[in-house]
PDB file of C-alpha atoms in Angstrom:
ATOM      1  CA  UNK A  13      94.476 110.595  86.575  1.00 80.00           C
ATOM      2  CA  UNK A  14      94.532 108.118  89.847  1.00 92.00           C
ATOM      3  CA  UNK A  15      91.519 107.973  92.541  1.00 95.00           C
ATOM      4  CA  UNK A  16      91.680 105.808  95.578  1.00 96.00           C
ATOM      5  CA  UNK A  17      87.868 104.399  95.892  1.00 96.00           C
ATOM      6  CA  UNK A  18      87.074 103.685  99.636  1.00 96.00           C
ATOM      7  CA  UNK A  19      83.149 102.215 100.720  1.00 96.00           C
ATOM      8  CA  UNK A  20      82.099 101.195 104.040  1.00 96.00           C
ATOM      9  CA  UNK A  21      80.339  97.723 102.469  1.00 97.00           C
ATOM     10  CA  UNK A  22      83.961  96.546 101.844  1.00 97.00           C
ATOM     11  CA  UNK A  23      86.412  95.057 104.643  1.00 95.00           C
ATOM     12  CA  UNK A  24      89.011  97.977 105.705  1.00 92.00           C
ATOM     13  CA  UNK A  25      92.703  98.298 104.070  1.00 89.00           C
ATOM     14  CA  UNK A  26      94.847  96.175 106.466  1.00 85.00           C
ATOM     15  CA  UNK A  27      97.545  97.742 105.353  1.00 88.00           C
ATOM     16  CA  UNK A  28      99.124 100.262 103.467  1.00 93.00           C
ATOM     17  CA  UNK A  29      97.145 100.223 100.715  1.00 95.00           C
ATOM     18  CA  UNK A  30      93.336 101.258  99.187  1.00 96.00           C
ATOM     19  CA  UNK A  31      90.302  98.835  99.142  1.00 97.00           C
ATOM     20  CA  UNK A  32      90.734  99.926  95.102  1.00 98.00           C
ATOM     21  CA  UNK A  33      92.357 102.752  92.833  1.00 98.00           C
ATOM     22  CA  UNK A  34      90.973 104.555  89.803  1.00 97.00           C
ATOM     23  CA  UNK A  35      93.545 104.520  86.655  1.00 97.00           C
ATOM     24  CA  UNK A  36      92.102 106.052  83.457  1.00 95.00           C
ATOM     25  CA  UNK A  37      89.491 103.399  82.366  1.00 96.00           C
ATOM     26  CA  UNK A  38      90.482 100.664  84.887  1.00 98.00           C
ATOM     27  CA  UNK A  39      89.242 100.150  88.137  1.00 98.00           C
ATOM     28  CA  UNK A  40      92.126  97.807  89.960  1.00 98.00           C
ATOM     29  CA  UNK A  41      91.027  96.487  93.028  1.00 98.00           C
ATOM     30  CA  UNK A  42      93.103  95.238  95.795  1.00 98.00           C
ATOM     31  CA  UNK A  43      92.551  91.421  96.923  1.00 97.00           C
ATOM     32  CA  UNK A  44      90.016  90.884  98.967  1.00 98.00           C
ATOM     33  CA  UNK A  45      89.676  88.360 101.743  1.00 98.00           C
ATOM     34  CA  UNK A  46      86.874  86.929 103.206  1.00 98.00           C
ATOM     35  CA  UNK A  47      86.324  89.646 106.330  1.00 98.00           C
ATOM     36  CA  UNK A  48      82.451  90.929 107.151  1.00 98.00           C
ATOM     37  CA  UNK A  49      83.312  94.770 107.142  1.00 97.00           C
ATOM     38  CA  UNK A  50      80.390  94.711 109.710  1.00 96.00           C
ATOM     39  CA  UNK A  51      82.362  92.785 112.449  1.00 96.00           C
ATOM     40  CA  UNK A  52      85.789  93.685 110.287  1.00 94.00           C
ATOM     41  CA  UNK A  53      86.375  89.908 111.637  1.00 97.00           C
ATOM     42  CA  UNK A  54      87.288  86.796 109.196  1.00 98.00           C
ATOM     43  CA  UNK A  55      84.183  84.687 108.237  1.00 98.00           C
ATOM     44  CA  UNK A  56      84.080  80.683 108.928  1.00 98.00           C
ATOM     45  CA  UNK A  57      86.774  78.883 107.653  1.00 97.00           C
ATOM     46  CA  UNK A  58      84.925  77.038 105.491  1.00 98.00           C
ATOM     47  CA  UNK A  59      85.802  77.768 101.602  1.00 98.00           C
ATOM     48  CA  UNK A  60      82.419  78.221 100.751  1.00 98.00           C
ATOM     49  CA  UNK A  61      81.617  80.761 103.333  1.00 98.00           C
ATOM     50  CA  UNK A  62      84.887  82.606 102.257  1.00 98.00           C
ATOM     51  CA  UNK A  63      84.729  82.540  98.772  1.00 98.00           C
ATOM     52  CA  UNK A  64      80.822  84.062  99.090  1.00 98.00           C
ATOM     53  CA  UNK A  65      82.016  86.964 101.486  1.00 98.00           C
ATOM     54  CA  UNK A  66      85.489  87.199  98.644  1.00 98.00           C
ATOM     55  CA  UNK A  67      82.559  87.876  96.009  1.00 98.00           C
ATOM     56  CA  UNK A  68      80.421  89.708  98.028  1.00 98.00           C
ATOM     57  CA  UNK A  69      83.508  92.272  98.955  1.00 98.00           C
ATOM     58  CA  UNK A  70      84.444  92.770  95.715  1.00 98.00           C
ATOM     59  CA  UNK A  71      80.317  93.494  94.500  1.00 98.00           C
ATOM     60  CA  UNK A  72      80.716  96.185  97.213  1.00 98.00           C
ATOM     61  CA  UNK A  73      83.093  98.032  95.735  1.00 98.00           C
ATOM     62  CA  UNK A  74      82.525  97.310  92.016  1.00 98.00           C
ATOM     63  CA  UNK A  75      79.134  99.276  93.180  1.00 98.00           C
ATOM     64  CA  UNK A  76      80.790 102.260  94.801  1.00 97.00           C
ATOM     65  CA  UNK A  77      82.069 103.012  91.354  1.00 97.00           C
ATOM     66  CA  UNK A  78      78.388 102.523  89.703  1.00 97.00           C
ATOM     67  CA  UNK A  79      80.084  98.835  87.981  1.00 98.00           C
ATOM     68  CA  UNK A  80      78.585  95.379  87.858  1.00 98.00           C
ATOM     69  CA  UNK A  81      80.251  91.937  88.218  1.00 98.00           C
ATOM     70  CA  UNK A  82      80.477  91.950  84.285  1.00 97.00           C
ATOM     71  CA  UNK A  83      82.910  94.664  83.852  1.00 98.00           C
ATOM     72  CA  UNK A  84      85.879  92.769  85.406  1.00 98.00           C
ATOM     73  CA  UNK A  85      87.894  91.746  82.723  1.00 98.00           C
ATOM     74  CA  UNK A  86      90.728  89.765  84.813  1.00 98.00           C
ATOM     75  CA  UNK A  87      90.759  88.368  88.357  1.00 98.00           C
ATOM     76  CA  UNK A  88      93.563  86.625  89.904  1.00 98.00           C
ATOM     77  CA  UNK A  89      92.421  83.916  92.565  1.00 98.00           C
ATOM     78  CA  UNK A  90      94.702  82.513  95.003  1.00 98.00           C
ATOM     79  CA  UNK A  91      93.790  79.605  97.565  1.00 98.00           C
ATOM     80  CA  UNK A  92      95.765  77.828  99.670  1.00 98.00           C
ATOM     81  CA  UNK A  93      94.767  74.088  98.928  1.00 98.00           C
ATOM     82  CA  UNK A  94      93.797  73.793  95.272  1.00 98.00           C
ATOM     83  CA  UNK A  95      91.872  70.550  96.481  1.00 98.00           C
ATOM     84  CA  UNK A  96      89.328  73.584  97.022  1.00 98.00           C
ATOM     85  CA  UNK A  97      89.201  74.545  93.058  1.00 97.00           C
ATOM     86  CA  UNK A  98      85.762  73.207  92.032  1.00 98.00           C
ATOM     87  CA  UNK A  99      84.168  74.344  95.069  1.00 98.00           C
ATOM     88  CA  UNK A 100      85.569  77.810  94.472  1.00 98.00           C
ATOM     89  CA  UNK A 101      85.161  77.420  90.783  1.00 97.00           C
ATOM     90  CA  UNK A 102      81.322  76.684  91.099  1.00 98.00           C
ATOM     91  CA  UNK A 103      80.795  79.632  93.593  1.00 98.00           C
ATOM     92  CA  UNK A 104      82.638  81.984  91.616  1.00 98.00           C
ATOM     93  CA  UNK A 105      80.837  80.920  88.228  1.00 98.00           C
ATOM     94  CA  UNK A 106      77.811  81.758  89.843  1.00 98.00           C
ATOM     95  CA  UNK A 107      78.825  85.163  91.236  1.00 98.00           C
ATOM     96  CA  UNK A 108      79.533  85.893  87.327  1.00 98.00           C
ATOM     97  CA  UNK A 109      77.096  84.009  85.389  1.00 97.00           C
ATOM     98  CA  UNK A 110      77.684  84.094  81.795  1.00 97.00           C
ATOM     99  CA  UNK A 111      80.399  86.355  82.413  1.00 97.00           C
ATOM    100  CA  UNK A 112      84.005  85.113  82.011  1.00 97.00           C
ATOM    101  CA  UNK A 113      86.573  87.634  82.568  1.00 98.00           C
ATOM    102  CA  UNK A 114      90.194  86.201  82.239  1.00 98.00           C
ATOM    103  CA  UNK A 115      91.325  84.884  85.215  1.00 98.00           C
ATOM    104  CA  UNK A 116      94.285  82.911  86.811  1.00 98.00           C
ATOM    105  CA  UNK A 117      94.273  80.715  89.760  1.00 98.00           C
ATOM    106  CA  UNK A 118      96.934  79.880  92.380  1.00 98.00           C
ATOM    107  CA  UNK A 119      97.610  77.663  95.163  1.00 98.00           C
ATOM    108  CA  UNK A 120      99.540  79.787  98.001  1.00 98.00           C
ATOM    109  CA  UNK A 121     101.500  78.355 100.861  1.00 98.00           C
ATOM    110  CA  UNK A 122      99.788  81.541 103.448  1.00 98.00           C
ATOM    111  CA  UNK A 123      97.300  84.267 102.934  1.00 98.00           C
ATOM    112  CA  UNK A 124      96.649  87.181 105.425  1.00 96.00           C
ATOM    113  CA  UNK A 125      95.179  86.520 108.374  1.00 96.00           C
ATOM    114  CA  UNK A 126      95.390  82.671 107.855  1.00 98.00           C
ATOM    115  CA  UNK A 127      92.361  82.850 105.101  1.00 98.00           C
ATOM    116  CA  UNK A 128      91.476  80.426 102.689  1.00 98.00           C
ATOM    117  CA  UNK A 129      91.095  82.586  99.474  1.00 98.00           C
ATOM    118  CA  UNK A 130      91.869  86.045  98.323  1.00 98.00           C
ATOM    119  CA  UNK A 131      90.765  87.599  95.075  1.00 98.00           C
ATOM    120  CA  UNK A 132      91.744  90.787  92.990  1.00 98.00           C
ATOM    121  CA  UNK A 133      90.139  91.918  90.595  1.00 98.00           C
ATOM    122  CA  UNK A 134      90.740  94.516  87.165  1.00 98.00           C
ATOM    123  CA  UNK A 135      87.134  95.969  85.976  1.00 98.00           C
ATOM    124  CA  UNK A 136      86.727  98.398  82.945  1.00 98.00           C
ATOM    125  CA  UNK A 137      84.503 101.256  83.405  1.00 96.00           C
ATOM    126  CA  UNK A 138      85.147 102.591  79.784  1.00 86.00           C
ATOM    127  CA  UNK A 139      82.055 102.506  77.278  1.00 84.00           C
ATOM    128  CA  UNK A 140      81.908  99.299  75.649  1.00 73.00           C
TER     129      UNK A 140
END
């Protein structure tokens, strides 16, 4: 069974698409970007600033669902200038603390509205 999972505290769809989807224990959420779903406008472009509001977006909607930051087991990070990857790393490490889902990391030519990061995420929300 599949449930779209929509929350206010997130940055709108952009597209075609849901902010995350419900699939038996997983909870796959679309990438987010760095947009303030207050303003629904892009943050500084500064990779700090982004990758906080990236982490902060995905929180949001890990806590729709009842989840915390430790029950992603995979993220996929993609930045456009991997000059940016300790800065990112070091921000996202402390999103997670001891947590350390699996994770891959790649450098991208464009991202949607001419951001510096985006991040998906996979969370379990089976018992452990």
């Amino acid at each position: 069974m599949m449930k779209t999972v929509y929350t206010e505290n997130a940055p709108q769809a952009i597209g075609p698409y849901s902010q995350a989807v419900k699939a038996g224990t997983f909870l796959f959420l679309s990438g987010q970007i760095p947009v303030n779903p207050a303003t629904n406008e892009v943050v500084e472009k500064d990779i700090v600033v982004q990758t906080k509001q990236v982490m902060n977006n995905i929180k949001a909607i890990l806590d729709k669902e009842s989840l915390t930051l430790d029950r992603i087991v995979k993220t996929t990070i993609f930045v456009t200038d991997m000059n940016q990857f300790a800065t990112v790393n070091e921000i996202y490490g402390n999103f997670l603390g001891d947590h350390r889902p699996a994770r891959s990391t790649v450098e991208v030519s464009r991202l949607p509205k001419d951001v510096l990061i985006e991040i998906e995420v996979v969370a379990y929300i089976g018992n452990i």
